[in-house]
Coordinates of C-alpha atoms and ligand atoms in Angstrom, one line a residue:
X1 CA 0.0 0.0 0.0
X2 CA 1.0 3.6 -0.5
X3 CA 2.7 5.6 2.3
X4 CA 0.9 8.7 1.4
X5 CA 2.8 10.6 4.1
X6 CA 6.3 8.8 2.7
X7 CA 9.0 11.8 2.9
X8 CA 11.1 13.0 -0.2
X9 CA 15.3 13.2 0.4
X10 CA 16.0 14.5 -2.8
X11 CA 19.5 16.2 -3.9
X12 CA 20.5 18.7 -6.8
X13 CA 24.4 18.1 -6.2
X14 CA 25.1 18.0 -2.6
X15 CA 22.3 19.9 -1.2
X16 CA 19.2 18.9 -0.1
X17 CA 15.7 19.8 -1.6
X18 CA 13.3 22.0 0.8
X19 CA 9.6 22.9 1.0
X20 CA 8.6 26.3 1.5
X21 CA 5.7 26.4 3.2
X22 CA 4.3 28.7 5.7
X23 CA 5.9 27.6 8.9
X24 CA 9.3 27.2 7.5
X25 CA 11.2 24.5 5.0
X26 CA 10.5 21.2 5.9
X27 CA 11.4 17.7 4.1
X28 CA 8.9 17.5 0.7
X29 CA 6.5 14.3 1.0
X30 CA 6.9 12.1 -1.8
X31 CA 3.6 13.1 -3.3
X32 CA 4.5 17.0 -3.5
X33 CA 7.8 16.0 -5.4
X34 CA 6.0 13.6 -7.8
X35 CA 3.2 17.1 -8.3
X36 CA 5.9 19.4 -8.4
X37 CA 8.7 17.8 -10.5
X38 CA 8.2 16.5 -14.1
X39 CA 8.0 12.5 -14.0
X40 CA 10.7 11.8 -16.8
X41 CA 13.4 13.8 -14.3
X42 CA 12.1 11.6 -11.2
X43 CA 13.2 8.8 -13.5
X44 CA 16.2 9.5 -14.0
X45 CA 16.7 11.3 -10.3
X46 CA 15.6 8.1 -8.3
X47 CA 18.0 6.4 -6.7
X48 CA 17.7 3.2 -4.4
X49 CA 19.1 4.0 -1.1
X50 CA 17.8 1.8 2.1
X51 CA 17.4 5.0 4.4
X52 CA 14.3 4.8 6.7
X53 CA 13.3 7.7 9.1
X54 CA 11.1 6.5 11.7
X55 CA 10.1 3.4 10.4
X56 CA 8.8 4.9 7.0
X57 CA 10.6 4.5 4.0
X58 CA 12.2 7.3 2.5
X59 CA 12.1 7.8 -1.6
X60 CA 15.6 9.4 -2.3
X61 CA 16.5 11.1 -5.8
X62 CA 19.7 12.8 -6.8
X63 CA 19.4 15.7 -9.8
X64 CA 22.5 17.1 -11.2
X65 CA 23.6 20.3 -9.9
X66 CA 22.0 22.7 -12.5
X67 CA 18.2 20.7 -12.2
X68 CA 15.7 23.9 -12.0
X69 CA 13.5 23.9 -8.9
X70 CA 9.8 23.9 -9.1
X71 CA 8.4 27.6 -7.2
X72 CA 7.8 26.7 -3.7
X73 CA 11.0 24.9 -3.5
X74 CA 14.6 25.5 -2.7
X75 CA 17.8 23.7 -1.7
X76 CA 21.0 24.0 0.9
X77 CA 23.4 22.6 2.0
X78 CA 22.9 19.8 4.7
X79 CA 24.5 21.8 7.3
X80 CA 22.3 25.1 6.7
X81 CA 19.7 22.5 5.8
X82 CA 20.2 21.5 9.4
X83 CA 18.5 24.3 11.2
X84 CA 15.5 23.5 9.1
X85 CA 14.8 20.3 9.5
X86 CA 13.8 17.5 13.0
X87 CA 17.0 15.9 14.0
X88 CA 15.3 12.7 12.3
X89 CA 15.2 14.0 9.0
X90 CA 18.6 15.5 9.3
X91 CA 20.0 12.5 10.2
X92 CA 18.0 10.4 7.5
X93 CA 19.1 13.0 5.0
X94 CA 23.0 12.6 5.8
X95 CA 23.2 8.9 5.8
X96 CA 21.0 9.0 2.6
X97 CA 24.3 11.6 1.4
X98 CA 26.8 10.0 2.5
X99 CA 25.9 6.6 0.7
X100 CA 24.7 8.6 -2.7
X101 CA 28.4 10.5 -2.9
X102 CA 30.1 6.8 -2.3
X103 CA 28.5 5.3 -5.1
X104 CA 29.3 8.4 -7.4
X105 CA 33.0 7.9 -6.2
X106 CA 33.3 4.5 -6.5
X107 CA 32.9 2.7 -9.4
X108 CA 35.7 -0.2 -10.2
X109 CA 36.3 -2.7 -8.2
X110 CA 39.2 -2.2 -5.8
X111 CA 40.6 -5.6 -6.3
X112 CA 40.3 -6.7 -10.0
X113 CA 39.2 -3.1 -11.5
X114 CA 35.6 -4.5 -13.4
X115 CA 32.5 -1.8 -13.0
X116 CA 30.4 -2.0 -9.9
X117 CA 27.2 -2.5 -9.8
X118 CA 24.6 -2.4 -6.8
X119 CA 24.3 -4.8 -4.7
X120 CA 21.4 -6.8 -3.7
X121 CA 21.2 -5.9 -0.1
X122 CA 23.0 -3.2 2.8
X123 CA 23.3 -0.4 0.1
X124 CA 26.6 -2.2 -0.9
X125 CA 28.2 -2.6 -4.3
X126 CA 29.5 -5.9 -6.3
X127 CA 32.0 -6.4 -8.4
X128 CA 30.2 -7.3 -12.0
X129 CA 33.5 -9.6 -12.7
X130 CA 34.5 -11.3 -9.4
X131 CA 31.5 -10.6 -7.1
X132 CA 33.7 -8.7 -4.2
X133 CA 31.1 -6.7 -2.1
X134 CA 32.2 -3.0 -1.3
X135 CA 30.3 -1.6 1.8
X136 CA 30.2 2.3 2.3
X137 CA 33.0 3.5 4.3
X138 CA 32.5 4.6 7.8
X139 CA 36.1 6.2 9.1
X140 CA 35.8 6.4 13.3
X141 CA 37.4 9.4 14.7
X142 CA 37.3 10.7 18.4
X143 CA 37.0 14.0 19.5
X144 CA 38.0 15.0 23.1
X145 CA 36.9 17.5 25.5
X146 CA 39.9 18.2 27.7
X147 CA 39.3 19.9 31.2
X148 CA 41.0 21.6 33.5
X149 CA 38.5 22.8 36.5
X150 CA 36.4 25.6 35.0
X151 CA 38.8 25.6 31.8
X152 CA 38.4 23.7 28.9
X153 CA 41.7 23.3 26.2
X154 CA 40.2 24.4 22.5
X155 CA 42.0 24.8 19.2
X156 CA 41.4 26.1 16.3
X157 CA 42.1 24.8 12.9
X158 CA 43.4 27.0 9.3
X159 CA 39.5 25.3 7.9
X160 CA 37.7 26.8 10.6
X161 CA 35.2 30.3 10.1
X162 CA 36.9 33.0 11.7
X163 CA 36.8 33.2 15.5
X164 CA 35.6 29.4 16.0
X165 CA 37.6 27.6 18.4
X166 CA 36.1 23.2 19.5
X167 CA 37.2 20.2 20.7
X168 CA 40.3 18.5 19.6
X169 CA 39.8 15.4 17.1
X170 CA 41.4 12.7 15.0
X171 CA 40.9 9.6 13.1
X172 CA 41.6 6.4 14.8
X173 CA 44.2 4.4 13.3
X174 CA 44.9 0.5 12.0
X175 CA 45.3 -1.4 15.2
X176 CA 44.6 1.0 18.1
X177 CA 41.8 1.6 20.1
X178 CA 39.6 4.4 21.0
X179 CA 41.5 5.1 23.9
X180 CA 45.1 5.3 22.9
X181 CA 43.7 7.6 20.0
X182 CA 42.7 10.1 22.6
X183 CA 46.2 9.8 24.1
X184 CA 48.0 10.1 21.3
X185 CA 45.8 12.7 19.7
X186 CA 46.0 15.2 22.3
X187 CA 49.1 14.6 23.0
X188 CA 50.4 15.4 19.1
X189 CA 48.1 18.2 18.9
X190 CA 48.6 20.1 21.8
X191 CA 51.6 18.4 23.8
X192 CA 49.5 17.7 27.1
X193 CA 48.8 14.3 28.5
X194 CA 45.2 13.5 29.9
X195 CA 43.5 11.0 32.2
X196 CA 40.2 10.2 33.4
X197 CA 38.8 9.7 29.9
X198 CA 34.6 9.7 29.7
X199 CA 33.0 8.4 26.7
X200 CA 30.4 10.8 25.9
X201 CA 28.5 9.9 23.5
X202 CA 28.7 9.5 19.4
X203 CA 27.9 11.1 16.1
X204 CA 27.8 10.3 12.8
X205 CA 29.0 13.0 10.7
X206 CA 28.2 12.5 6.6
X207 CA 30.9 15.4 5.5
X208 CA 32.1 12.7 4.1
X209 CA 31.8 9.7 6.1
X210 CA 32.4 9.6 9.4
X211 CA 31.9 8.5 13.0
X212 CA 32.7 10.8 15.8
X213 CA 33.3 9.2 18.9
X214 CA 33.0 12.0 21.7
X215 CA 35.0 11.6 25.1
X216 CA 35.5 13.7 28.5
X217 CA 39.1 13.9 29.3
X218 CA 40.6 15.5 32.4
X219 CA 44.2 17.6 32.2
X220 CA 46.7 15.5 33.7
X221 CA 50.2 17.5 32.7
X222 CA 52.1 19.2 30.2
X223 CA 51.5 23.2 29.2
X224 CA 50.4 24.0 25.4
X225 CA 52.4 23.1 22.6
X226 CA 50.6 23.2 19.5
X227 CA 51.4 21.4 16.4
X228 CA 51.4 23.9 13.5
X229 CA 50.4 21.4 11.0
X230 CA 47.3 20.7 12.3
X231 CA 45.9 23.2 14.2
X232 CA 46.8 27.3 14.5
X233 CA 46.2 27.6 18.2
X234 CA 45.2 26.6 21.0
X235 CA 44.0 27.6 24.7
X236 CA 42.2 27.6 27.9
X237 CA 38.7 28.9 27.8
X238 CA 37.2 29.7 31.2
X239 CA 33.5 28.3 30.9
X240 CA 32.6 31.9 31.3
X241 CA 34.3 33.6 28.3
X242 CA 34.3 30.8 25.7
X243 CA 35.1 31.8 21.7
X244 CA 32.8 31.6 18.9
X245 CA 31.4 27.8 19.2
X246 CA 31.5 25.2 16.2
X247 CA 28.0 24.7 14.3
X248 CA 24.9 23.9 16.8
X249 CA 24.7 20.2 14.8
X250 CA 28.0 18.8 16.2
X251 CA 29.0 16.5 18.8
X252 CA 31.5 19.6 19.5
X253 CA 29.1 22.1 20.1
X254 CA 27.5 19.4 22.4
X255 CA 30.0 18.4 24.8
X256 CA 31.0 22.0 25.4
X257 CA 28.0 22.8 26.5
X258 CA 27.6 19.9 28.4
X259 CA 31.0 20.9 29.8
X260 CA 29.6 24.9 30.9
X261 CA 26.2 23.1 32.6
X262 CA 28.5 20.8 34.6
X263 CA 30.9 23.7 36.1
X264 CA 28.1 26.5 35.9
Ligands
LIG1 ZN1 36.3 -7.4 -8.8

């Protein structure tokens, strides 16, 4: 039977198509996209992706970047989209991303270079010569909150907008666990070493594929010394006169403000 309330992910490029409407943009339903945009361009736009938001399936299509927008419609980018949308359909339309730019990105076999073609379950592809499965990537990365009392130790990376200081992070590597990645993260980064660590909580993060793994460290020695490659500076913030956070959506924004309710 049809899901007459079934929601819409639909992408021109990378961003995500909204409904205007008069209480703000919201996620199209599948039957407004099928009114709104010409049948011949859902054809080609559909794409088979096993995302599901609340138990519902979700109908996912994927225009090229110059497809025109029926009025009443716009698109952005997933994290502007963010503030638009229930943390549901935010995170339904960044799994539904990540797994639509893999595809595009991958298309020969890693091991015997033959086409790939989709797979008959788990959104993975197979190899159309020797049948090797290719799963979408997830890459695991943790990202620290290190405290000091009523500090907390920022940095700031060259990619970040202008006055925006978080939590340190970095991908885990072959071989070692979440914990010695804290350890040695921090400790390459910014030259102190940390104890006490707190697992906090996780996140996937679909820019482009991975999982943030958030922890609670406390300072245990060592004064800041940064590694210039990485990162341009770092510091202690008093909870009370913290810099211009990272984005509301991430796990960053999260555990600093878990941090200022725990020493306010
Ligand atoms: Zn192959």
């Amino acid at each position: 039977m049809r899901d007459s309330e079934a929601k819409a992910l639909a992408f021109v490029g990378s961003r995500l198509v909204l409904r205007e409407t008069a209480q703000g943009l919201r996620l199209p339903t599948l039957d407004e996209v099928e009114a709104a945009f010409e049948r011949e361009r859902l054809e080609v736009g559909r794409v088979d992706v096993r995302v599901t938001l609340t138990r519902r399936q979700v109908h996912t299509f994927c225009f090229d970047d110059d497809e025109p927008l029926p009025a009443g419609y716009r698109c952005d980018g997933l994290r502007v989209a963010y503030h638009s949308l229930a943390d549901d359909d935010f995170r339904a339309a960044g799994a539904a991303r990540q797994i639509i730019e893999w595809r595009r990105t991958t298309r020969f076999c890693t091991a015997c270079a033959s086409p790939l073609v989709l797979a008959d379950a788990h959104d993975a592809l197979a190899c159309s010569s020797c049948g090797r499965l290719h799963f979408p990537p997830i890459s695991p990365a943790v990202i620290v909150l290190v405290q000091r009392g009523e500090q907390v130790l920022l940095g700031r990376s060259p990619r970040f907008q202008q006055g925006v200081y978080s939590t340190l992070a970095g991908f885990v590597e072959p071989g070692e666990s979440l914990e010695e990645c804290v350890h040695r993260e921090i400790f390459e980064e910014v030259g102190v070493r940390v104890q006490r660590l707190r697992y906090f909580g996780s996140q996937p993060h679909p820019f482009p594929h991975s999982l943030m793994v958030g922890f609670v460290a406390d300072w245990l020695e060592g004064s800041i010394r940064i590694d210039e490659d990485e990162i341009e500076d770092a510091r202690w913030f008093h909870a009370d006169d913290l810099p211009v956070l990272p984005h509301p959506m991430s796990i960053a924004r999260a555990l600093i403000e878990d941090f200022v309710r725990r020493v306010g």
